[in-house]
Tab-separated table of C-alpha atoms in Angstrom:
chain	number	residue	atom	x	y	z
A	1	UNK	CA	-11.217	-18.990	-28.961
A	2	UNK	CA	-14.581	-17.814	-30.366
A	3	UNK	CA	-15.070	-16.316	-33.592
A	4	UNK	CA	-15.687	-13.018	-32.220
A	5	UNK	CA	-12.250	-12.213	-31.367
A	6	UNK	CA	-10.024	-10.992	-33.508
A	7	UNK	CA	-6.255	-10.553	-33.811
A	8	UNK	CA	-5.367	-7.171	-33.784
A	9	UNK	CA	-2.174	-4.815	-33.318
A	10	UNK	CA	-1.915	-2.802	-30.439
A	11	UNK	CA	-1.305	0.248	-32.837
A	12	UNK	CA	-4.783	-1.141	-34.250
A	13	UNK	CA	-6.744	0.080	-31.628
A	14	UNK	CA	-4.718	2.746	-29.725
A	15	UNK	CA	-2.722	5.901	-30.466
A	16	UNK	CA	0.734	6.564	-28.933
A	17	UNK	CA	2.702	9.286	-28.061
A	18	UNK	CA	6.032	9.979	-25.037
A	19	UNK	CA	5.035	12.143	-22.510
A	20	UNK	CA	6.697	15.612	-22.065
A	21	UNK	CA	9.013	17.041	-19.385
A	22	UNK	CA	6.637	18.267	-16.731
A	23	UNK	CA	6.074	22.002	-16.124
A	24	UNK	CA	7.158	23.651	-13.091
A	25	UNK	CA	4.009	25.081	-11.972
A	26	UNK	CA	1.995	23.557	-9.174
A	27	UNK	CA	-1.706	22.546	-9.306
A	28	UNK	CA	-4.053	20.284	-8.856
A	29	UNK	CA	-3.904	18.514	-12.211
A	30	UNK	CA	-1.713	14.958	-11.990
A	31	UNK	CA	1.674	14.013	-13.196
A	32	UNK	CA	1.857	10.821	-14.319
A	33	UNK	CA	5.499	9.139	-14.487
A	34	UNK	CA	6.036	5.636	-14.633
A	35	UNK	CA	5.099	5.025	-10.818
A	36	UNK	CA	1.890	6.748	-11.262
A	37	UNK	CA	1.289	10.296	-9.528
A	38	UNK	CA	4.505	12.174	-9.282
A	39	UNK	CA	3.087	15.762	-8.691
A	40	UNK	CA	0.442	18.204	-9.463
A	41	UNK	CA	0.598	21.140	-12.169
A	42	UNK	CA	-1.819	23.444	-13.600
A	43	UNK	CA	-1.103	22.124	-17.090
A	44	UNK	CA	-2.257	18.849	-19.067
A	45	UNK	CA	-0.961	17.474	-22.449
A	46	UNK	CA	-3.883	14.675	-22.548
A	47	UNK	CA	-7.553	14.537	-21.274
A	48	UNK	CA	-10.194	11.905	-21.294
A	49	UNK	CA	-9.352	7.702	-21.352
A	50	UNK	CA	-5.308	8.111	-21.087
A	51	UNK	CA	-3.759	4.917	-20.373
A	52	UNK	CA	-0.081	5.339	-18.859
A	53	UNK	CA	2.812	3.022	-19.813
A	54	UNK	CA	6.009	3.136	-17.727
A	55	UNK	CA	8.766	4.400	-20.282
A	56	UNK	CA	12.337	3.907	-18.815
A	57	UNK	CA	14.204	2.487	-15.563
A	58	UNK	CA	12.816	0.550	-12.779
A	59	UNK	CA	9.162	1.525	-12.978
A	60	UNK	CA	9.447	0.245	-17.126
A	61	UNK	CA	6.740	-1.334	-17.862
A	62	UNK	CA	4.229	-0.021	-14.938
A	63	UNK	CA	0.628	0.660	-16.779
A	64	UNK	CA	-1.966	3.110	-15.066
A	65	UNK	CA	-5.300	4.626	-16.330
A	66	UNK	CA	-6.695	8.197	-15.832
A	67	UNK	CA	-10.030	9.572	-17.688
A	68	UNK	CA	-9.086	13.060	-16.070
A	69	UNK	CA	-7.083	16.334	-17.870
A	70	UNK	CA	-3.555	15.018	-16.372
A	71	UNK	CA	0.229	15.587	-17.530
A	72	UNK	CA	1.930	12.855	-18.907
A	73	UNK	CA	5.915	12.547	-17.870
A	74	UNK	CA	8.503	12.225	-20.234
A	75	UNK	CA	9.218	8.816	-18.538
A	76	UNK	CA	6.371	7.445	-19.783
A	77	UNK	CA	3.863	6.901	-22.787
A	78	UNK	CA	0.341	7.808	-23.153
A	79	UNK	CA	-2.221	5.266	-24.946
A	80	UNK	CA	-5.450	6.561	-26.262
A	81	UNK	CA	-7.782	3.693	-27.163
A	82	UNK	CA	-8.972	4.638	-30.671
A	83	UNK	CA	-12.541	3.558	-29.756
A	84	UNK	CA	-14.459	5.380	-27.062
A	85	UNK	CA	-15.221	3.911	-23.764
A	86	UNK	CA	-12.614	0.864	-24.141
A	87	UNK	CA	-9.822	2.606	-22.334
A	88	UNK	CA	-9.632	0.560	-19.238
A	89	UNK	CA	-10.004	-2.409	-21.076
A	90	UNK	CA	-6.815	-1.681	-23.024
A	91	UNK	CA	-5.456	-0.550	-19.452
A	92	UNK	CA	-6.488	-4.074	-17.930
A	93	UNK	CA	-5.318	-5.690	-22.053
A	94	UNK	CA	-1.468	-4.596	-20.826
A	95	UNK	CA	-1.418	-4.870	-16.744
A	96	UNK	CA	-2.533	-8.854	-17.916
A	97	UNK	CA	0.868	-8.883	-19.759
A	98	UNK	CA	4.562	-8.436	-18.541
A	99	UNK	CA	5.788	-5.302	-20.428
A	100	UNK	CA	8.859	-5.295	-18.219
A	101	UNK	CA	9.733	-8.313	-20.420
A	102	UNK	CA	9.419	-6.323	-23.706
A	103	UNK	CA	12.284	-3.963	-22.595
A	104	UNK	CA	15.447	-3.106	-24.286
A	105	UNK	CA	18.597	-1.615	-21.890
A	106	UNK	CA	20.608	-3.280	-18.982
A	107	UNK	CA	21.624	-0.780	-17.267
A	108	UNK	CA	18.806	1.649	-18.198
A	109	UNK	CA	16.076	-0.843	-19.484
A	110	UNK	CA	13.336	0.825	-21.832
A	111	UNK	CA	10.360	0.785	-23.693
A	112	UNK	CA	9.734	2.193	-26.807
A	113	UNK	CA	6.406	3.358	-29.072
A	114	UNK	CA	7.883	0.617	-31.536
A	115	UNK	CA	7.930	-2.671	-29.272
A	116	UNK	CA	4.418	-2.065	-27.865
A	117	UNK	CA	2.772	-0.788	-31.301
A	118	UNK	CA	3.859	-3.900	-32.520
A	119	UNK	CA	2.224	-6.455	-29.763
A	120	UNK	CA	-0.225	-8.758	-31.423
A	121	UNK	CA	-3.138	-9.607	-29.376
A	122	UNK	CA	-6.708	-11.355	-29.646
A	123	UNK	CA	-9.598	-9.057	-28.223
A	124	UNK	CA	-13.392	-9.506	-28.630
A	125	UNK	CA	-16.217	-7.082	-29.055
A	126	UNK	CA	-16.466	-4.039	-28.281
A	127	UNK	CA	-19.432	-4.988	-26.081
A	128	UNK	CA	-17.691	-7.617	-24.301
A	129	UNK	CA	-14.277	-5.148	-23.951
A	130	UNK	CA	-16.704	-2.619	-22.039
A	131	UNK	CA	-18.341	-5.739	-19.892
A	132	UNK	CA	-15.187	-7.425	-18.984
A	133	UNK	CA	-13.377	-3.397	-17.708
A	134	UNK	CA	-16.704	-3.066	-15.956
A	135	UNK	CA	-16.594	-6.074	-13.764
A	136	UNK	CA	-12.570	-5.198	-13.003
A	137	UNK	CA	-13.396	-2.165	-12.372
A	138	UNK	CA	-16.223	-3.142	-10.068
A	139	UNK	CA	-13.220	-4.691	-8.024
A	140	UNK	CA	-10.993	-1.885	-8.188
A	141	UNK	CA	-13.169	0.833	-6.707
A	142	UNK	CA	-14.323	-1.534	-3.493
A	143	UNK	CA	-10.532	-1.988	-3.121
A	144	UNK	CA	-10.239	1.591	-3.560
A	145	UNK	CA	-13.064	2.909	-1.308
A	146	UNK	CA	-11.840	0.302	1.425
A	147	UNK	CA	-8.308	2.142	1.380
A	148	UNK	CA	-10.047	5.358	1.384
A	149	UNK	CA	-11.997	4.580	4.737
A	150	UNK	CA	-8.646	2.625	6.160
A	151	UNK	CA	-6.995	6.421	5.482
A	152	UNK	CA	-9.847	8.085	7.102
A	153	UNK	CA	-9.753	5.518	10.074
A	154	UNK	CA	-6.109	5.823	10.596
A	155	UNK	CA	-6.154	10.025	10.534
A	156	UNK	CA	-8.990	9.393	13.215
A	157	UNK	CA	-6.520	7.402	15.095
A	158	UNK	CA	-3.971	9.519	14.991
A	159	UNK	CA	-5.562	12.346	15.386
A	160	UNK	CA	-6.857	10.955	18.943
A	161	UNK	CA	-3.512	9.904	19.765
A	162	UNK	CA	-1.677	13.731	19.726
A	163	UNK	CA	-4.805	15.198	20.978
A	164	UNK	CA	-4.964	12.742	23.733
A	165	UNK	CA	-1.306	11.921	24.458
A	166	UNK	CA	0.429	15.114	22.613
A	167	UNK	CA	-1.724	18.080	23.400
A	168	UNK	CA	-2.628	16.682	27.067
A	169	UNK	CA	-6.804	17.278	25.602
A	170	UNK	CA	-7.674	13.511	26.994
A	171	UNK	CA	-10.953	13.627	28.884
A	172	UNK	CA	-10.964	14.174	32.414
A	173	UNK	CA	-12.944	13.163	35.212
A	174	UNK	CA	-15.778	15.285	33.604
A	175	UNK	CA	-15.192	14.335	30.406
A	176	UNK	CA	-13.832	17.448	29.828
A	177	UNK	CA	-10.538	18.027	27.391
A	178	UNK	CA	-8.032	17.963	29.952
A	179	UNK	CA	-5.464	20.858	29.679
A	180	UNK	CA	-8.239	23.281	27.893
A	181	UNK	CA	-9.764	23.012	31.695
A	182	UNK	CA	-7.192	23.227	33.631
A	183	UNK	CA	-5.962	20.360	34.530
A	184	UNK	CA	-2.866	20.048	36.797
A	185	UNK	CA	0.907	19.536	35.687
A	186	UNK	CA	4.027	18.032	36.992
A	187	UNK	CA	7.888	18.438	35.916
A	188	UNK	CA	9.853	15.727	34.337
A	189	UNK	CA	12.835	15.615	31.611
A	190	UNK	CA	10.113	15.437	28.629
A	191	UNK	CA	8.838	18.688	30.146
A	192	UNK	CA	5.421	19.333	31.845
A	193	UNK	CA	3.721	16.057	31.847
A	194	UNK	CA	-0.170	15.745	32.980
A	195	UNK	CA	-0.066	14.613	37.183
A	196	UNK	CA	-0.149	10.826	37.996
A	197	UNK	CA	1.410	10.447	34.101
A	198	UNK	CA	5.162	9.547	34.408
A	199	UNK	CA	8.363	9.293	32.442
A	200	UNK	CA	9.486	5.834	31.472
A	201	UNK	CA	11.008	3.980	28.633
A	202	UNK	CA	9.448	1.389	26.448
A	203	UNK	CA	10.756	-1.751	28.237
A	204	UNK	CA	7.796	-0.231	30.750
A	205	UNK	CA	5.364	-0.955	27.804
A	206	UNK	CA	6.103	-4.034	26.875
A	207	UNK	CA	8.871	-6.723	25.877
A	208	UNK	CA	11.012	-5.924	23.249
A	209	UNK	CA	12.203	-8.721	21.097
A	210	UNK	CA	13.750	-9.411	18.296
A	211	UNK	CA	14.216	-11.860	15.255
A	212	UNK	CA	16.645	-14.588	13.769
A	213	UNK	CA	17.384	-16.126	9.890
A	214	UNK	CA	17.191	-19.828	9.823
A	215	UNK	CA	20.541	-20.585	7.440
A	216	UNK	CA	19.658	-20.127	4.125
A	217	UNK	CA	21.916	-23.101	3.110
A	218	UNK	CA	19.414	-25.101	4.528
A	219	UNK	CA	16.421	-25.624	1.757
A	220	UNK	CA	14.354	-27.554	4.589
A	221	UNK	CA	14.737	-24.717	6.885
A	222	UNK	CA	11.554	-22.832	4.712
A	223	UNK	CA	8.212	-23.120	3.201
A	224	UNK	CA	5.660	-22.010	1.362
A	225	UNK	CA	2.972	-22.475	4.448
A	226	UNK	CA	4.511	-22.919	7.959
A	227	UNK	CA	5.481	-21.113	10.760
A	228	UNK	CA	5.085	-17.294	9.433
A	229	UNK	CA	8.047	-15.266	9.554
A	230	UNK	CA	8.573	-11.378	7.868
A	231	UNK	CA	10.869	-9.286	7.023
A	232	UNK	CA	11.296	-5.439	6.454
A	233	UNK	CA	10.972	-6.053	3.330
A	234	UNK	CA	7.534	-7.627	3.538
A	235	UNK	CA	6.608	-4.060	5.361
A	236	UNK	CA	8.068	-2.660	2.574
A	237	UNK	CA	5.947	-4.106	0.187
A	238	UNK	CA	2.278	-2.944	1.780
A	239	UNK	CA	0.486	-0.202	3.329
A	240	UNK	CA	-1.261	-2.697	5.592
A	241	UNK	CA	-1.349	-1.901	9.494
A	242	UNK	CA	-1.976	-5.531	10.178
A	243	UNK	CA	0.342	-8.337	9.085
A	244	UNK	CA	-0.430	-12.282	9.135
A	245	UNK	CA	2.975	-13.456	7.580
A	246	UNK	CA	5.459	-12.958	4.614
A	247	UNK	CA	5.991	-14.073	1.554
A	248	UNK	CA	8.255	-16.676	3.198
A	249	UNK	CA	7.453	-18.983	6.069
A	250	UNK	CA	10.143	-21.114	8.408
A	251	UNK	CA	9.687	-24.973	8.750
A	252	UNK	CA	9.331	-26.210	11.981
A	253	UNK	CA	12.974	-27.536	11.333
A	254	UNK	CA	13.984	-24.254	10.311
A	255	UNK	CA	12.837	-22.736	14.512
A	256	UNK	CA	14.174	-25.265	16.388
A	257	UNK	CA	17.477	-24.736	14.695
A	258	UNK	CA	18.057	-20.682	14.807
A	259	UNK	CA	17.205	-18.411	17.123
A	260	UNK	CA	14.032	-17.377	16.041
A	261	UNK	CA	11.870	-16.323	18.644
A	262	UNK	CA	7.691	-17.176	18.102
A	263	UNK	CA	5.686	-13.529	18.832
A	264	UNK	CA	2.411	-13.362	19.990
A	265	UNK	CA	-0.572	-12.036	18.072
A	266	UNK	CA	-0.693	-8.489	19.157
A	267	UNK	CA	2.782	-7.734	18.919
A	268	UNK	CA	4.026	-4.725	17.108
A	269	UNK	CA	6.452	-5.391	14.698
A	270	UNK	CA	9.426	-2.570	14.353
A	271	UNK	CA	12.060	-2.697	12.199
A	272	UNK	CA	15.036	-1.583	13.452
A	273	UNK	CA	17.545	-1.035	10.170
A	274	UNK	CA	17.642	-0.682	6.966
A	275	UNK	CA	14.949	1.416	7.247
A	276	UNK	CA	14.401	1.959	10.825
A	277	UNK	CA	10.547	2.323	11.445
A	278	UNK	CA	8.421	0.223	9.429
A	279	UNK	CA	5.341	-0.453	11.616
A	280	UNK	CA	2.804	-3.103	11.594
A	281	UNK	CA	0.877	-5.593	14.443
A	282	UNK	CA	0.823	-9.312	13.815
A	283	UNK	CA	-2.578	-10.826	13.331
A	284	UNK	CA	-1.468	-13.948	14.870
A	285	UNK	CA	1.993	-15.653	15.946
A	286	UNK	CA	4.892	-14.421	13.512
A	287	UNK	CA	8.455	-14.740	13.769
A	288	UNK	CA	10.766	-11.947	12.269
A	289	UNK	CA	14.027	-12.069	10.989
A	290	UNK	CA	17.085	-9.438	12.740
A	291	UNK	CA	15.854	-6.123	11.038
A	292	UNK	CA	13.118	-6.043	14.069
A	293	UNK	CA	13.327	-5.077	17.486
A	294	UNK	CA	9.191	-5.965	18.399
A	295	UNK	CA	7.398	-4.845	20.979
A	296	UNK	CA	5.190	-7.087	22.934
A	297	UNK	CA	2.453	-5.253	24.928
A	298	UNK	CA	1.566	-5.681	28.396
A	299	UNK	CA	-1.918	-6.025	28.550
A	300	UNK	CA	-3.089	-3.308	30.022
A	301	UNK	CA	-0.823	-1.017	27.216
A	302	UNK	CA	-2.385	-2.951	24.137
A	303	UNK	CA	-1.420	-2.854	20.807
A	304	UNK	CA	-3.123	0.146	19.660
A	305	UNK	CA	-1.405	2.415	21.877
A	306	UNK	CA	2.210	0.985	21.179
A	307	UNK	CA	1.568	1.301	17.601
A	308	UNK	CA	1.184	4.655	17.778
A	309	UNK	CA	3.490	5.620	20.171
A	310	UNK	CA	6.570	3.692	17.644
A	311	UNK	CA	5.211	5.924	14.894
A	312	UNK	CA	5.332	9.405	16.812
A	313	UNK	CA	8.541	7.926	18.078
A	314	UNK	CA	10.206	7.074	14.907
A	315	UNK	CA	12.719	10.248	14.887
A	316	UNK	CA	13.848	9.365	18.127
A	317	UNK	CA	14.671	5.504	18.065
A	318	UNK	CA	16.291	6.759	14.611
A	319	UNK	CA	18.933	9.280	17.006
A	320	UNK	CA	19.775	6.196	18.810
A	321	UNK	CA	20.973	3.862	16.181
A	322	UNK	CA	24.598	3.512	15.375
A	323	UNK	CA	26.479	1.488	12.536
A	324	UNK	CA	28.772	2.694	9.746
A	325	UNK	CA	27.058	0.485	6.990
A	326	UNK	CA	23.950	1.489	8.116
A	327	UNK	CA	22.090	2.796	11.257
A	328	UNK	CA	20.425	0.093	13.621
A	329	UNK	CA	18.909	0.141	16.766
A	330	UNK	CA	19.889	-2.190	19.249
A	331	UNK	CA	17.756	-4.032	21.692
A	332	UNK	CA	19.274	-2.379	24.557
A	333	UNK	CA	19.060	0.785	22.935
A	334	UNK	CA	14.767	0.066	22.133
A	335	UNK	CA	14.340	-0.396	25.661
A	336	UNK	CA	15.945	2.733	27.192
A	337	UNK	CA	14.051	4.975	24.508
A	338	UNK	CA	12.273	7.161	26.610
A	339	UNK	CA	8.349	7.908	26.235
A	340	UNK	CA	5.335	9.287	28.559
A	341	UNK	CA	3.622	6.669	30.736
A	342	UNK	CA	-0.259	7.966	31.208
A	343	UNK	CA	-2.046	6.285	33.828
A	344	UNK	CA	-4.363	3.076	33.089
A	345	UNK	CA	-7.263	4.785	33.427
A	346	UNK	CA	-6.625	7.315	30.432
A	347	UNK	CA	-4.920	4.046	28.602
A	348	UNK	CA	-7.936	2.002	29.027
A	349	UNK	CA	-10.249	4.376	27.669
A	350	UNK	CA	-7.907	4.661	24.782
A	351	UNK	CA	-7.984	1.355	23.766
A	352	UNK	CA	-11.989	1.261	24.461
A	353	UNK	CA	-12.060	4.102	21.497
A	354	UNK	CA	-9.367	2.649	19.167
A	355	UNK	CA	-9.452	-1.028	19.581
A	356	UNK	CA	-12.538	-1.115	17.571
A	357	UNK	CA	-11.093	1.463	14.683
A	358	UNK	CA	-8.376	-1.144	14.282
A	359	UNK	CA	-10.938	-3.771	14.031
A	360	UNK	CA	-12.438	-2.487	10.890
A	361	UNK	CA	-9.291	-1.318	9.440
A	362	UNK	CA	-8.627	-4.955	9.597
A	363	UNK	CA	-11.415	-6.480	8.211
A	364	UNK	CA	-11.440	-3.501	5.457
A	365	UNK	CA	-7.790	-4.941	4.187
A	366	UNK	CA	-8.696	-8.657	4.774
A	367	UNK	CA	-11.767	-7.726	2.555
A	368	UNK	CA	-9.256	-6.050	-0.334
A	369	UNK	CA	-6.733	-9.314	0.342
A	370	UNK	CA	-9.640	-11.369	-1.058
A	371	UNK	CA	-11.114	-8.661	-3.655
A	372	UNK	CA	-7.177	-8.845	-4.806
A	373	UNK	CA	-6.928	-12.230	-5.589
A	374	UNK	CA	-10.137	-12.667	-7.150
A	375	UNK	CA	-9.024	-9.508	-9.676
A	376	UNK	CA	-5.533	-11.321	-10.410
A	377	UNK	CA	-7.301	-14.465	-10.879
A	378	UNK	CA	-9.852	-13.156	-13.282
A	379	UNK	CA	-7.800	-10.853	-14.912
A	380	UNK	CA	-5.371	-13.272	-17.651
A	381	UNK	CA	-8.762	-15.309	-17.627
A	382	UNK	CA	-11.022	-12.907	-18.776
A	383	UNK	CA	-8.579	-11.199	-20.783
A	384	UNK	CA	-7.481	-14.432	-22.409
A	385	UNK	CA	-11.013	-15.711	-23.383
A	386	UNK	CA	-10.800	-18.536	-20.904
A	387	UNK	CA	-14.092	-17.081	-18.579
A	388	UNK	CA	-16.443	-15.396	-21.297
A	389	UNK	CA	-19.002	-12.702	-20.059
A	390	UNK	CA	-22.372	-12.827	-21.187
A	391	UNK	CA	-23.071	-9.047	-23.766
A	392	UNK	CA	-25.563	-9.124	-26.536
A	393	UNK	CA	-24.700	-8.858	-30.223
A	394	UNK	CA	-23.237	-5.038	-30.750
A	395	UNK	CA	-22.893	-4.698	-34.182
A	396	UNK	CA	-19.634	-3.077	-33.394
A	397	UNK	CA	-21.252	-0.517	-31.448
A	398	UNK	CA	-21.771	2.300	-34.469
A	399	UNK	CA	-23.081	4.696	-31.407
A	400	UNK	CA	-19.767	4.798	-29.722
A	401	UNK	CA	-17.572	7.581	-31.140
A	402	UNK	CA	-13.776	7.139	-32.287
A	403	UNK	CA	-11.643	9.292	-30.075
A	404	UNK	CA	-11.129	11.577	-32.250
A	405	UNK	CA	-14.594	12.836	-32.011
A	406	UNK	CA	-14.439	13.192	-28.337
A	407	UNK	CA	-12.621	16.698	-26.864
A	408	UNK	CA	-9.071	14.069	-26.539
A	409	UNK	CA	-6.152	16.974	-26.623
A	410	UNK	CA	-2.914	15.120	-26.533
A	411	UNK	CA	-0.116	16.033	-29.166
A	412	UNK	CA	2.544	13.390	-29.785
């Protein structure tokens, strides 16, 4: 370790104080709990660099930054870096470590002011502190601004989709919206339908399959890297609409010995208990476990248009499922759900409009895959010393006010 860093306390270089029980008033002003944004108020107990520790049950531990007026929870505890302009350093100092680890509680597991005041680090300059959050941060806001444009792309999706395929305003032969001019309507059970459109069910869309667990006896049944297979809860764990695999993968061994059924790329994954309706379409060939009931696109359909015909669909496959334990939907029960069946021609142009959206909402979160994984990489190394960034000599920055001279509000 060079001589420039220095072993300090965490009280050292940071204030402390528990957040506050959050006022009832709405607004536009955060809430910060444990999880991150909770709510909005019209209040704030802290402005400027406010870093947000994770103060009781299972979000303990969690650490989030804000340089915004916001309202700290009482579930969690605000950290004011004592220097100015090193608060996401000290934000990026304790997301490197595993506060979860620190807690005291079984049942209710906890952190307190005491056990992180008391954390004994090595940190270097105040130059290099500011360098190192700059380059993290560098990360975070492309991964950021790449999840902004996915949301944008995915409204503009969706917003297509009930326009076109709710609100009957898909283009005619003119290329006029179709209902606004008059087009021409039939009767059916789901009501007045567009003419040449039809009522089906979603076995008319595609094939719906569903999934297998190799035995889990059976330690050569899975891998680290082979044949992919997910679960609901990989859906669970990301916002992703496109899915490559999970954090488990089968053996070879493991598929020719169950039931599992290999899904072409394309295929939109459904799961079909416990919840019902996580969504997502498989880059390439996946298998799934049982909690799925997939739908495999005919070609003309596409993937697209299934996806977001599950997700305006979700309420009803959910009135379908039975169980006690919990609800599931059956395969025969996924293939009888009925839906509207536009004609090809309206489908095709679809596609022609969204098949390219989904191609940069895919590249946008294979983009923040990589920018992830270099940030977790870099992180414990820069943070540990290990990869040093070049700063020149600061002279402990005498320019750089404490806190305490900035406009910082919060009241333990």
């Amino acid at each position: 370790m060079s001589f420039e860093w220095k072993e300090v306390r965490l009280s050292d270089i940071a204030e402390f104080a528990n957040g506050k029980k959050r006022p009832s008033e709405s607004g536009k002003i955060p809430v910060y709990g444990g999880n991150g944004i909770m709510d909005y108020t019209n209040s704030y107990n802290s402005e400027g660099e406010t870093v947000i520790i994770g103060r009781v049950g299972a979000y303990c531990g969690n650490v989030h930054y804000e340089n915004q007026p916001c309202w700290i929870s009482d579930n969690a505890i605000a950290a004011k870096p004592c220097i100015k302009g090193t608060g996401r350093y000290l934000y990026y100092k304790l997301k490197s470590m595993n506060l979860y680890n620190m807690r005291i509680g079984s049942s209710q597991p906890l952190l307190t002011q005491s056990l992180i005041k008391d954390i004994v680090m090595k940190i270097p300059s105040t130059s290099e502190q500011i360098k190192i959050s700059d380059i993290l941060t560098a990360l975070d806001y492309k991964i950021e601004l790449n999840n902004a444009i996915n949301k944008n792309l995915e409204e503009m999706a969706q917003a297509l989709f009930n326009s076109w395929f709710v609100d009957f305003e898909f283009p005619n032969e003119n290329g006029e919206p179709y209902k606004s001019s008059g087009g021409e309507f039939e009767e059916s059970e789901l009501g007045l339908i567009p003419k040449g459109w039809k009522q089906g069910t979603i076995s008319e869309l595609g094939e719906v399959a569903g999934g297998a667990t190799p035995s889990k006896k059976n330690e050569d049944f899975y891998t680290v890297r082979g044949i992919p297979w997910i679960t609901p809860k990989d859906l669970s764990k990301t916002n992703n609409k496109y899915i490559s695999r999970g954090e488990i993968d089968i053996t070879q061994k493991g598929f020719s010995n169950s039931s599992v059924k290999l899904l072409p790329k394309g295929t939109v994954l459904f799961s079909s208990r416990a919840p019902i309706g996580y969504i997502a379409i498989a880059k390439n060939e996946v298998t799934t476990n049982q909690g799925f009931k997939s739908v495999i696109p005919f070609k003309h359909v596409g993937s697209e248009f299934v996806y977001y015909l599950l997700k305006s669909n979700v309420e009803t496959i959910e009135c379908r499922a039975s169980g006690s334990t919990f609800k599931e939907i059956s395969g025969t029960e996924m293939k009888r759900v009925p839906v509207l069946i536009p004609t090809e021609n309206v489908l095709a142009k679809f596609n022609e409009i969204v098949e390219p959206i989904g191609r940069l909402t895919q590249k946008c979160e294979e983009e923040n895959e990589d920018l992830t994984q270099i940030r977790d990489t870099l992180l414990p190394k820069l943070m540990s010393g290990e990869i040093r960034v070049p700063v020149e000599q600061d002279h402990n920055h005498p320019d750089l006010p404490k806190v305490a001279e900035s406009s910082a509000i919060y009241q333990p």
